[in-house]
Short mmCIF file of C-alpha atoms and ligand atoms in Angstrom, two decimals:
data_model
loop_
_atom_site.label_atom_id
_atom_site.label_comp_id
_atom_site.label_asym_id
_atom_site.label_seq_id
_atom_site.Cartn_x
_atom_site.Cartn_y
_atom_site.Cartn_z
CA UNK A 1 -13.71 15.15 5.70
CA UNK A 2 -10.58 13.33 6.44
CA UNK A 3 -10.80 10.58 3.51
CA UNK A 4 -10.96 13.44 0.64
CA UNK A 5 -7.78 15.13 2.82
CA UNK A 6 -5.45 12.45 4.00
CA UNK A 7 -1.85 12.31 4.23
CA UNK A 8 0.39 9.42 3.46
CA UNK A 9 3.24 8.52 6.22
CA UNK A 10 5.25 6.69 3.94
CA UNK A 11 7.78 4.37 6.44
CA UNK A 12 9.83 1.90 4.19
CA UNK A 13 12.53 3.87 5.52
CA UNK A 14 11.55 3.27 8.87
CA UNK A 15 8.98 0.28 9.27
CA UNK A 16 10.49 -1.29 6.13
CA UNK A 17 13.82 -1.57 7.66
CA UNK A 18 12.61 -3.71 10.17
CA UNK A 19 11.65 -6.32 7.54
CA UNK A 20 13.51 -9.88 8.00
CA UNK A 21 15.84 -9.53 4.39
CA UNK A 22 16.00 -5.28 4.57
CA UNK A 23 19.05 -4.00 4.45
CA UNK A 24 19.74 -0.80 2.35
CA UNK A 25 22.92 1.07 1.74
CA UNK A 26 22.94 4.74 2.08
CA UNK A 27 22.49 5.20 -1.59
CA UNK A 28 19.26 2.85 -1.96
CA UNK A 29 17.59 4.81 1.02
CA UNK A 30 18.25 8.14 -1.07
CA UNK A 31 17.02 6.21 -3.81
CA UNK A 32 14.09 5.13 -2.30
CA UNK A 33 13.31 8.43 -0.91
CA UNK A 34 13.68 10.04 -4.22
CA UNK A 35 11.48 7.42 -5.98
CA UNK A 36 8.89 7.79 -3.32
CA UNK A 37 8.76 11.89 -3.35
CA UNK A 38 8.15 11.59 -7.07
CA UNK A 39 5.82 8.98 -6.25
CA UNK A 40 4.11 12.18 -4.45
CA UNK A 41 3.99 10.68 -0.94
CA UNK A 42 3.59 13.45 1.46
CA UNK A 43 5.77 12.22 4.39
CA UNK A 44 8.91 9.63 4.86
CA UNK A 45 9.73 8.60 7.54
CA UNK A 46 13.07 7.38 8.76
CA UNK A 47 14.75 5.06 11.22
CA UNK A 48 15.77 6.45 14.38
CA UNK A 49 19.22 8.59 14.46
CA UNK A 50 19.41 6.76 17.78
CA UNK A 51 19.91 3.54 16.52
CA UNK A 52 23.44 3.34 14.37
CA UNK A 53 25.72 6.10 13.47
CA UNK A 54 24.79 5.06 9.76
CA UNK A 55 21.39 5.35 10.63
CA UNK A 56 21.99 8.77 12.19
CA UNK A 57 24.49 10.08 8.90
CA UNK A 58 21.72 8.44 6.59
CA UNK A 59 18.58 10.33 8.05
CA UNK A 60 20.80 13.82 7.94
CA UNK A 61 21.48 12.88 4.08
CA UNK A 62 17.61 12.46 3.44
CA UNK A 63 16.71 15.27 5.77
CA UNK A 64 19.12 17.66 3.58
CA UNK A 65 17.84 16.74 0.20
CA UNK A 66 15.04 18.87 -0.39
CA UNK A 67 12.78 16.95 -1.10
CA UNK A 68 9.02 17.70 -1.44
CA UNK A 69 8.13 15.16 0.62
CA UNK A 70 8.32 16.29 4.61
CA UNK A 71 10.75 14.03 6.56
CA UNK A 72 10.40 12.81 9.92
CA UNK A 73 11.81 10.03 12.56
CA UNK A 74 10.81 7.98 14.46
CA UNK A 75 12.29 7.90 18.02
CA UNK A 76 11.19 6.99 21.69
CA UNK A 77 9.82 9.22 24.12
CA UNK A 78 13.23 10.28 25.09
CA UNK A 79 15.10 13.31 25.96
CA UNK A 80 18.09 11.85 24.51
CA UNK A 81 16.87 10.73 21.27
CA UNK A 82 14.81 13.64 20.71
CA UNK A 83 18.12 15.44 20.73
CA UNK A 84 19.54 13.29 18.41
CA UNK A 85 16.39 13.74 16.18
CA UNK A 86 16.24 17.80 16.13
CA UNK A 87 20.01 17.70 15.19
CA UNK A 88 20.01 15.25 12.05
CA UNK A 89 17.42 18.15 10.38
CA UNK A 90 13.95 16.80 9.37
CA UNK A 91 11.13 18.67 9.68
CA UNK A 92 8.93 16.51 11.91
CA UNK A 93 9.78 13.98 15.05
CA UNK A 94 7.01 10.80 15.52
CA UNK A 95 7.57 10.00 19.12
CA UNK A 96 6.22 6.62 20.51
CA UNK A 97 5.83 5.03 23.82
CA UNK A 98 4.10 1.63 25.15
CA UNK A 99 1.05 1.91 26.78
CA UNK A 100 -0.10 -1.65 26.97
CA UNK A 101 -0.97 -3.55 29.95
CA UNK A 102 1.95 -5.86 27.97
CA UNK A 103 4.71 -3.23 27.07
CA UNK A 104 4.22 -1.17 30.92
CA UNK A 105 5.04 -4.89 32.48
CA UNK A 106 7.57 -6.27 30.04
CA UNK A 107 9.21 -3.65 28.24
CA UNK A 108 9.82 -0.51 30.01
CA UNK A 109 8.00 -0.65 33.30
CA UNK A 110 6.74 2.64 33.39
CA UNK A 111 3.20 4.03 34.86
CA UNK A 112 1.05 5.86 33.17
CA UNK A 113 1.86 9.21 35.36
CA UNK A 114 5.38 8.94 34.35
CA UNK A 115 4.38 8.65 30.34
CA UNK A 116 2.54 11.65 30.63
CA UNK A 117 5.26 13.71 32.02
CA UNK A 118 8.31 12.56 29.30
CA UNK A 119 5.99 12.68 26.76
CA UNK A 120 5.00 16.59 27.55
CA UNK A 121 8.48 17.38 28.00
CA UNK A 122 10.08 15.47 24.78
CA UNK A 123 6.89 17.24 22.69
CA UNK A 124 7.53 20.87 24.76
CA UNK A 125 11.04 20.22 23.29
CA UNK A 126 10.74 19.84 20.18
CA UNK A 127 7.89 22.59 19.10
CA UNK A 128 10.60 24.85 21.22
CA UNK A 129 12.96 23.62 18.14
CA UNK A 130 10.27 24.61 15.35
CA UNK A 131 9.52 21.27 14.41
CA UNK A 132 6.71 19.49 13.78
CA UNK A 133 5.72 16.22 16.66
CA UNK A 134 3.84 13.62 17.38
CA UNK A 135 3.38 11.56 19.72
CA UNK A 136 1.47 8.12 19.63
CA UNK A 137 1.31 5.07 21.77
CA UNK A 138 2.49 1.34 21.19
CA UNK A 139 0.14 -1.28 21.05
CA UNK A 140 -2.83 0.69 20.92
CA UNK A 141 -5.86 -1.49 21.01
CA UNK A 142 -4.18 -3.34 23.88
CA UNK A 143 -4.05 -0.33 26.42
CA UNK A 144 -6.76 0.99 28.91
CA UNK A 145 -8.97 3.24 26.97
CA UNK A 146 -9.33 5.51 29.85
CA UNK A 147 -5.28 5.67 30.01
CA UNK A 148 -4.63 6.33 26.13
CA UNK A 149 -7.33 8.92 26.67
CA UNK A 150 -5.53 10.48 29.34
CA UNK A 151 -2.12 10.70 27.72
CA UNK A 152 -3.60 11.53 24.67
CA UNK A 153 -5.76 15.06 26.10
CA UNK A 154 -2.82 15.76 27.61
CA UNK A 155 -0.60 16.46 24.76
CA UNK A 156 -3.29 17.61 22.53
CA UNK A 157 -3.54 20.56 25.49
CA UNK A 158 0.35 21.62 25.22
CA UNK A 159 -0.03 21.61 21.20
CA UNK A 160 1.45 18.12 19.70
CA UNK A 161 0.58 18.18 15.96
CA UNK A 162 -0.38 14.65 15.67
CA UNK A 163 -1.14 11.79 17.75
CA UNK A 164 -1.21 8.34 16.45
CA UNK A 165 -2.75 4.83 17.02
CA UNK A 166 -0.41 1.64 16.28
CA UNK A 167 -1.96 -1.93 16.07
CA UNK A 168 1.40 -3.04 16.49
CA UNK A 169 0.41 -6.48 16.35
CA UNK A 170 -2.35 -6.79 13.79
CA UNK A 171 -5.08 -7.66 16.01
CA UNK A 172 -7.46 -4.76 15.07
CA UNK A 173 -10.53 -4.95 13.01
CA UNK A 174 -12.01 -2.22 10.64
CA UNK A 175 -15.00 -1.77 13.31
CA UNK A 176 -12.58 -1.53 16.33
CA UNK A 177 -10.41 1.13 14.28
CA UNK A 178 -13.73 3.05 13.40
CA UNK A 179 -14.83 3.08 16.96
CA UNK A 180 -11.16 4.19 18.78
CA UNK A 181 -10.38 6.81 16.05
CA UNK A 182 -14.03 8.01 16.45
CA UNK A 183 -13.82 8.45 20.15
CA UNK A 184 -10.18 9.78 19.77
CA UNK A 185 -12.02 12.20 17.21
CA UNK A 186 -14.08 13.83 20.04
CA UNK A 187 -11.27 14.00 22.35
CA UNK A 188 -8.54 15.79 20.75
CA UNK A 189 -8.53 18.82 18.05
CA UNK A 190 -4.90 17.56 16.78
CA UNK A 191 -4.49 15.42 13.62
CA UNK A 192 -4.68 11.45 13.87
CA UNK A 193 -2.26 8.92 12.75
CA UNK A 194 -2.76 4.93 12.13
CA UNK A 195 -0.21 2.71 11.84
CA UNK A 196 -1.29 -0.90 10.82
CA UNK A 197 -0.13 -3.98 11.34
CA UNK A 198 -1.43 -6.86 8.86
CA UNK A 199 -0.99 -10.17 10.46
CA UNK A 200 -4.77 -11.19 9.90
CA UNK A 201 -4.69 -9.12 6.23
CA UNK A 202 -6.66 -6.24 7.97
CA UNK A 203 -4.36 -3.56 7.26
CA UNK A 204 -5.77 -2.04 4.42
CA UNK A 205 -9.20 -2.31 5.38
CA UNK A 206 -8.23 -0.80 8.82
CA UNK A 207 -6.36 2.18 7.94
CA UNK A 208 -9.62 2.95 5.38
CA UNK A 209 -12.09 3.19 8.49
CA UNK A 210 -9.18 4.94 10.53
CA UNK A 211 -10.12 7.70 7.72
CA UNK A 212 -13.61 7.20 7.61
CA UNK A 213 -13.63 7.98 11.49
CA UNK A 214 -11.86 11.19 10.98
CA UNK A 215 -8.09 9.78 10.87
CA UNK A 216 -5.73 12.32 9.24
CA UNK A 217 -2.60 10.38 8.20
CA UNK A 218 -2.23 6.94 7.07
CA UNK A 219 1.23 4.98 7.73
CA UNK A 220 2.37 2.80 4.91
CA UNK A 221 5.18 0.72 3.41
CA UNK A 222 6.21 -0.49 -0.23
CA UNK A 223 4.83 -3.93 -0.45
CA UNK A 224 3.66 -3.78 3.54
CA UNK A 225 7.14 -4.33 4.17
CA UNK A 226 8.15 -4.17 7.79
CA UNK A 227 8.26 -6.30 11.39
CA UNK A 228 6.70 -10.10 11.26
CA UNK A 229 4.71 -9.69 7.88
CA UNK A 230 4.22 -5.96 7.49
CA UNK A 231 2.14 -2.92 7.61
CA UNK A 232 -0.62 -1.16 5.10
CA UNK A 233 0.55 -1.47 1.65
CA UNK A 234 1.45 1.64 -0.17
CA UNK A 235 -0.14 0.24 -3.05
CA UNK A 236 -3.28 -1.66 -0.91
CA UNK A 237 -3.67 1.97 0.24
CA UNK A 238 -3.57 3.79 -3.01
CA UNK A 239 -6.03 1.44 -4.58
CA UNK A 240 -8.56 1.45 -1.85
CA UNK A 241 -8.66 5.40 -1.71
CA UNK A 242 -8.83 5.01 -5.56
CA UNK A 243 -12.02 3.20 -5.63
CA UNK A 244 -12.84 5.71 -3.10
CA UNK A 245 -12.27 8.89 -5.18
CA UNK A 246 -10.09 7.87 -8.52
CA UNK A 247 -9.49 11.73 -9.56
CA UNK A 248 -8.65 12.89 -6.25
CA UNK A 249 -5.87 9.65 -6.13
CA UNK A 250 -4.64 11.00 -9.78
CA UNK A 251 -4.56 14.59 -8.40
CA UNK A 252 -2.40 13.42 -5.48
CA UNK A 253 -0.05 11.00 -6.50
CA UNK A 254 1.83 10.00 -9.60
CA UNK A 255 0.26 6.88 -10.37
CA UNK A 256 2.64 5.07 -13.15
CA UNK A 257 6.10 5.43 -10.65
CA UNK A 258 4.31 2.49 -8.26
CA UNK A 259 5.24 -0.34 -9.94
CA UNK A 260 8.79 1.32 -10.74
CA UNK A 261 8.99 1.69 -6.37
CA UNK A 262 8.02 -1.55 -5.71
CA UNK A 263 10.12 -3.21 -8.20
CA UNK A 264 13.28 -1.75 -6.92
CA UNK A 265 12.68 -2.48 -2.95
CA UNK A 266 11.33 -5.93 -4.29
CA UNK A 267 14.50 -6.41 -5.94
CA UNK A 268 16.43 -4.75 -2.85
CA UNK A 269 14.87 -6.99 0.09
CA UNK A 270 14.64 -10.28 -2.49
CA UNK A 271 10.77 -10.83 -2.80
CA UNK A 272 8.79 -11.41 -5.71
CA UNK A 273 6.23 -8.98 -6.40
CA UNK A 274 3.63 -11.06 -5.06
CA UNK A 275 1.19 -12.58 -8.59
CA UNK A 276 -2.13 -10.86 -6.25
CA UNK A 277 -0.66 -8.05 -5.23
CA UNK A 278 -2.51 -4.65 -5.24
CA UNK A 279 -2.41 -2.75 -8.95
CA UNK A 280 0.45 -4.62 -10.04
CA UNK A 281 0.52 -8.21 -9.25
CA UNK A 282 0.97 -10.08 -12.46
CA UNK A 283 -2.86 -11.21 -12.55
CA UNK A 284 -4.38 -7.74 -11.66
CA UNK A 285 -5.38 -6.76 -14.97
CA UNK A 286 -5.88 -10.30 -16.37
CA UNK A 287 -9.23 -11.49 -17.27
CA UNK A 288 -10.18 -15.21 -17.34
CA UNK A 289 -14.10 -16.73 -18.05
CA UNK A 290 -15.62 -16.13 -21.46
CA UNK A 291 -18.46 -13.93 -19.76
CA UNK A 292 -16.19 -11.46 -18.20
CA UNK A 293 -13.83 -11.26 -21.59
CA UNK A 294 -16.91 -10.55 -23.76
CA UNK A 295 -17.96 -7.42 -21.15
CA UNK A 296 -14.30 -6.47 -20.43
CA UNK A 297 -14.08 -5.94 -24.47
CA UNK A 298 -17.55 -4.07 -24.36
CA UNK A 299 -16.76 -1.98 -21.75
CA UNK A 300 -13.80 -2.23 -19.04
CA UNK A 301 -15.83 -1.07 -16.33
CA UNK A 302 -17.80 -3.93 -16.43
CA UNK A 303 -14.99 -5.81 -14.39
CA UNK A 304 -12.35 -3.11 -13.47
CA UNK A 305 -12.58 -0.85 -10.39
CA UNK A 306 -9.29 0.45 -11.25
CA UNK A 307 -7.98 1.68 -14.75
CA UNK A 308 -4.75 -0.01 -15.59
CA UNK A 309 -3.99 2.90 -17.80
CA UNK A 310 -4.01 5.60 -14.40
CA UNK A 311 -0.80 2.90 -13.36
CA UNK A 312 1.27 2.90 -17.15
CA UNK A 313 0.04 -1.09 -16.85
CA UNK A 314 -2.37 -3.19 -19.47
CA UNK A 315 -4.83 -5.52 -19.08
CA UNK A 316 -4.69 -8.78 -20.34
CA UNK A 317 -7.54 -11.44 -21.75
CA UNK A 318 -6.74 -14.91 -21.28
CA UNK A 319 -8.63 -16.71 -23.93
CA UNK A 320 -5.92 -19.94 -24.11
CA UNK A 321 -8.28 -22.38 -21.32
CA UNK A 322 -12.04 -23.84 -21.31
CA UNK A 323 -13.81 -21.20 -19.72
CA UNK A 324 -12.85 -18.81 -22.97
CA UNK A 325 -15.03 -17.68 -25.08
CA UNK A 326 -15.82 -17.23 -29.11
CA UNK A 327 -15.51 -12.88 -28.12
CA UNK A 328 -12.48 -13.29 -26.73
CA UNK A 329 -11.05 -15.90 -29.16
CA UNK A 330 -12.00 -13.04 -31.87
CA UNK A 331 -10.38 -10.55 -30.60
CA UNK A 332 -7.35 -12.80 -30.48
CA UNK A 333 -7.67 -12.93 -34.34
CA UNK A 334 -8.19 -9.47 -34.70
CA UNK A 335 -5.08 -8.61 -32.64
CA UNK A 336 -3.22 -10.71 -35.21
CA UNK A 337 -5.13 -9.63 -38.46
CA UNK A 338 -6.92 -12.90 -39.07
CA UNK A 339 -9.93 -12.11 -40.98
CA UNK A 340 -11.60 -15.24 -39.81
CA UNK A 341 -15.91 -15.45 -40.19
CA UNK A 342 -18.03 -15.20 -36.85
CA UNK A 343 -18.93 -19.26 -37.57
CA UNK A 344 -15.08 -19.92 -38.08
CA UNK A 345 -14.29 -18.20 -34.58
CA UNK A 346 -17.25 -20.15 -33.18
CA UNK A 347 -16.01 -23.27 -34.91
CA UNK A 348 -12.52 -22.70 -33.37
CA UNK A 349 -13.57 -21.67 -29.64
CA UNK A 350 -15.31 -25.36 -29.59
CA UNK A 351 -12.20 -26.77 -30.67
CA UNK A 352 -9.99 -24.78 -27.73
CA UNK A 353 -12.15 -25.75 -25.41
CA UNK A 354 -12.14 -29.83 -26.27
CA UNK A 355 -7.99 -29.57 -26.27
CA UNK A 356 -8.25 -27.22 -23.13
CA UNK A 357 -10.56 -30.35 -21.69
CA UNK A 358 -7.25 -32.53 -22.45
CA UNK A 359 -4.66 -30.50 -21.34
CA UNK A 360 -2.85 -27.34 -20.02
CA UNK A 361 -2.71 -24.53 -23.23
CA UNK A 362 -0.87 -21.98 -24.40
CA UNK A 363 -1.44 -18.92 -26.28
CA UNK A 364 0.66 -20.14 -28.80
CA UNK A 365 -1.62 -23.30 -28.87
CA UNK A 366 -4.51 -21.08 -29.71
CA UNK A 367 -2.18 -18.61 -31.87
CA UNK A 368 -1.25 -21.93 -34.29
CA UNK A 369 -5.40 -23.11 -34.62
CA UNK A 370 -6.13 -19.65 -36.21
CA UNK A 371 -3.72 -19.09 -38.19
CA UNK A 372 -3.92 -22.79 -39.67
CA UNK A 373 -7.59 -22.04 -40.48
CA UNK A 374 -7.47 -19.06 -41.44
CA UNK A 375 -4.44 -20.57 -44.10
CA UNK A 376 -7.28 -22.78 -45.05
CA UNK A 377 -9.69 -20.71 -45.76
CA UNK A 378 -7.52 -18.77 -47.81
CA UNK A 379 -6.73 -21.91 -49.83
CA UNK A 380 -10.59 -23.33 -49.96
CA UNK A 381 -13.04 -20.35 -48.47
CA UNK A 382 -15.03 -19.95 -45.15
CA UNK A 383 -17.17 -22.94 -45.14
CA UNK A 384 -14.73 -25.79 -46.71
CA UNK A 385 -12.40 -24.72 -43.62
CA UNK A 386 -15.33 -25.43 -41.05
CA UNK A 387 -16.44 -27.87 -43.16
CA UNK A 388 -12.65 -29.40 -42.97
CA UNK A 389 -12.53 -29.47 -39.12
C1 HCA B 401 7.25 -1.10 16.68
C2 HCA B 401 6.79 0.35 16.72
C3 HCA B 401 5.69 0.68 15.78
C4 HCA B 401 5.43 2.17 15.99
C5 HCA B 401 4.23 2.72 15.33
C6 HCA B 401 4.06 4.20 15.46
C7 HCA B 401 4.41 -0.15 16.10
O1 HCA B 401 6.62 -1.92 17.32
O2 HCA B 401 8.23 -1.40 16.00
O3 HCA B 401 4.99 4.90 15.80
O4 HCA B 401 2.95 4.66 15.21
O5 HCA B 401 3.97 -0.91 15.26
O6 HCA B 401 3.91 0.02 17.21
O7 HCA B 401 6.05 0.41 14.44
CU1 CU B 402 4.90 -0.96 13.34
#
């Protein structure tokens, strides 16, 4: 089953570089490529050869590093640029064309007939070159059925490796991605491909039931990073598939180097780490309400689908507000060796929560309270210092 089997398409250097602020030097691509084939990703691919002599020098670099990570480009379903491609080195070429009703009348203008025949010959071409190809359509879930069928059992018949499905716009829904992949499934015997487009915050979601409907390969980005507001997540990806199967996600991929990746194309492209982001937003592994920091102490699972240890990153108990609660505010005390009495904690939560009633706290706020009784009760014993409040 594909979802216990899946391959990641990993396309900051590609997708990514379409993203409004990208612009990275040759250096920061190899560094990003590096940082993502320790990450464990099991593709990258890489702006078109075809598009800038830099771009053309920079995918040769990447292709020549030997990495572990396969590399491929991304080029159109052209003669021309599949020349280009072969030449620069990587092991596999993604070919696209437009097959919407959209991209056939205001794009290229080509018919379906004439698809069919560049895309056999670009494929023919590069298998003759003992690389690996693929070939998917533009604007997917906008084209006939019947036509994407068409080109599609035609190069799974001459031996394409892969074929993919873009939402190029975003307008897919898990159920629509289930249902094409599915009867994509029981057309062609080649591997399947989704690229996703999140611009109604379906991505993730979509490329999950691209897998559960027999999808092999799952495009992604650092951070979603690419045209308009982005594609799947890396990390959107890696945590769904890890609340899918968490061992088979440790087996694959090495968990900790995500937040180092998206840190450094955060800080290349000038975002913020968004505070909800996937695994290592600032608030991922922070725990609010009384009731949830009480179970959260008892037993992580309680609240956590995801281990913060599998990702190098801690939780966090936020016990400094109303909601908190006397568990929480004791482990506070324990974490700085306060020996305080279970009535003293209970005596101190009520006070939290009147000041919290007044205004905005800190953890400082809370830190000063227990120390200050717990001074006192050095000084007079347990029940003058509740007796004191
Ligand atoms: C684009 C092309 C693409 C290609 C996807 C693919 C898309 O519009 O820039 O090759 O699978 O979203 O259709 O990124
Ligand atoms: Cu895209």
């Amino acid at each position: 089953m594909s979802l216990d089997n899946f391959a990641i398409i990993e396309s900051t250097l590609r997708e990514g570089e379409q993203f409004a602020n990208a612009f990275f030097t040759p250096d920061q691509k190899v560094e990003i490529a590096r940082l993502l084939d320790a990450f464990g990703v099991e593709y990258l691919e890489l702006t078109s050869p075809a598009a800038s002599p830099q771009s053309q020098a920079d995918c040769a670099r990447i292709a020549r590093l030997g990495l572990r990570a396969k590399t491929l480009t991304h080029v159109r379903c052209h003669m021309d640029d599949a020349r280009l491609a072969v030449d620069t080195g990587v092991d596999g070429i993604d070919v696209v064309f437009g097959t919407s009703s959209y991209l056939r009348e205001f794009s290229h203008g080509k018919d379906i007939p004439y698809i069919i025949d560049s895309a056999l010959e670009v494929i023919e071409y590069v298998k003759s070159q003992g690389l690996e190809v693929r070939f998917s359509s533009e604007d997917s879930f906008r084209s006939d059925l019947v036509d994407l069928l068409t080109i599609y059992r035609a190069v799974d018949q001459i031996g394409v490796n892969r074929v993919g499905i873009a939402d190029t716009v975003g307008l897919a829904d898990p159920r629509r991605v289930y249902d094409l992949v599915r009867t994509l499934r029981s057309v062609v015997h080649c591997d399947i491909e989704f690229h996703g487009h999140n611009d109604t915050g379906c991505a993730v979601a979509n490329a999950y039931c691209a897998l559960e409907a027999g999808a092999t390969h799952v495009d992604t980005s650092v951070l979603g990073i690419g045209e308009r507001n982005g594609i799947t997540p890396l990390g959107g990806l890696i945590a769904r598939m890890y609340a899918y199967d968490a061992d088979l996600i440790r087996r694959k991929y090495n968990l900790p180097l995500l937040r180092e990746v998206e840190n450094y194309v955060a800080g290349l492209v000038s975002v913020d780490v968004p505070f909800n982001n996937y695994i290592t937003g600032f608030t991922a592994f922070t725990h609010k309400a009384g009731i949830h920091a009480k179970a959260i102490l008892n037993n992580p699972s309680t609240y956590e689908i995801l281990d913060p240890a599998d990702f190098g990153l801690t939780r966090y108990i936020h016990v400094a507000h109303r909601l908190t609660g006397w568990n929480a505010i004791k482990q506070r005390a324990e974490q700085l060796q306060l020996n305080l009495t279970d009535d003293a904690i209970k005596a101190i939560t009520a006070q939290i929560k009147a000041l919290a009633d007044q205004k905005h706290l800190s953890l400082d706020d809370v830190d000063v309270l227990l120390r200050s009784y717990h001074s006192a009760t050095l000084e007079t014993g347990p029940l003058a210092a509740v007796a004191a409040d």
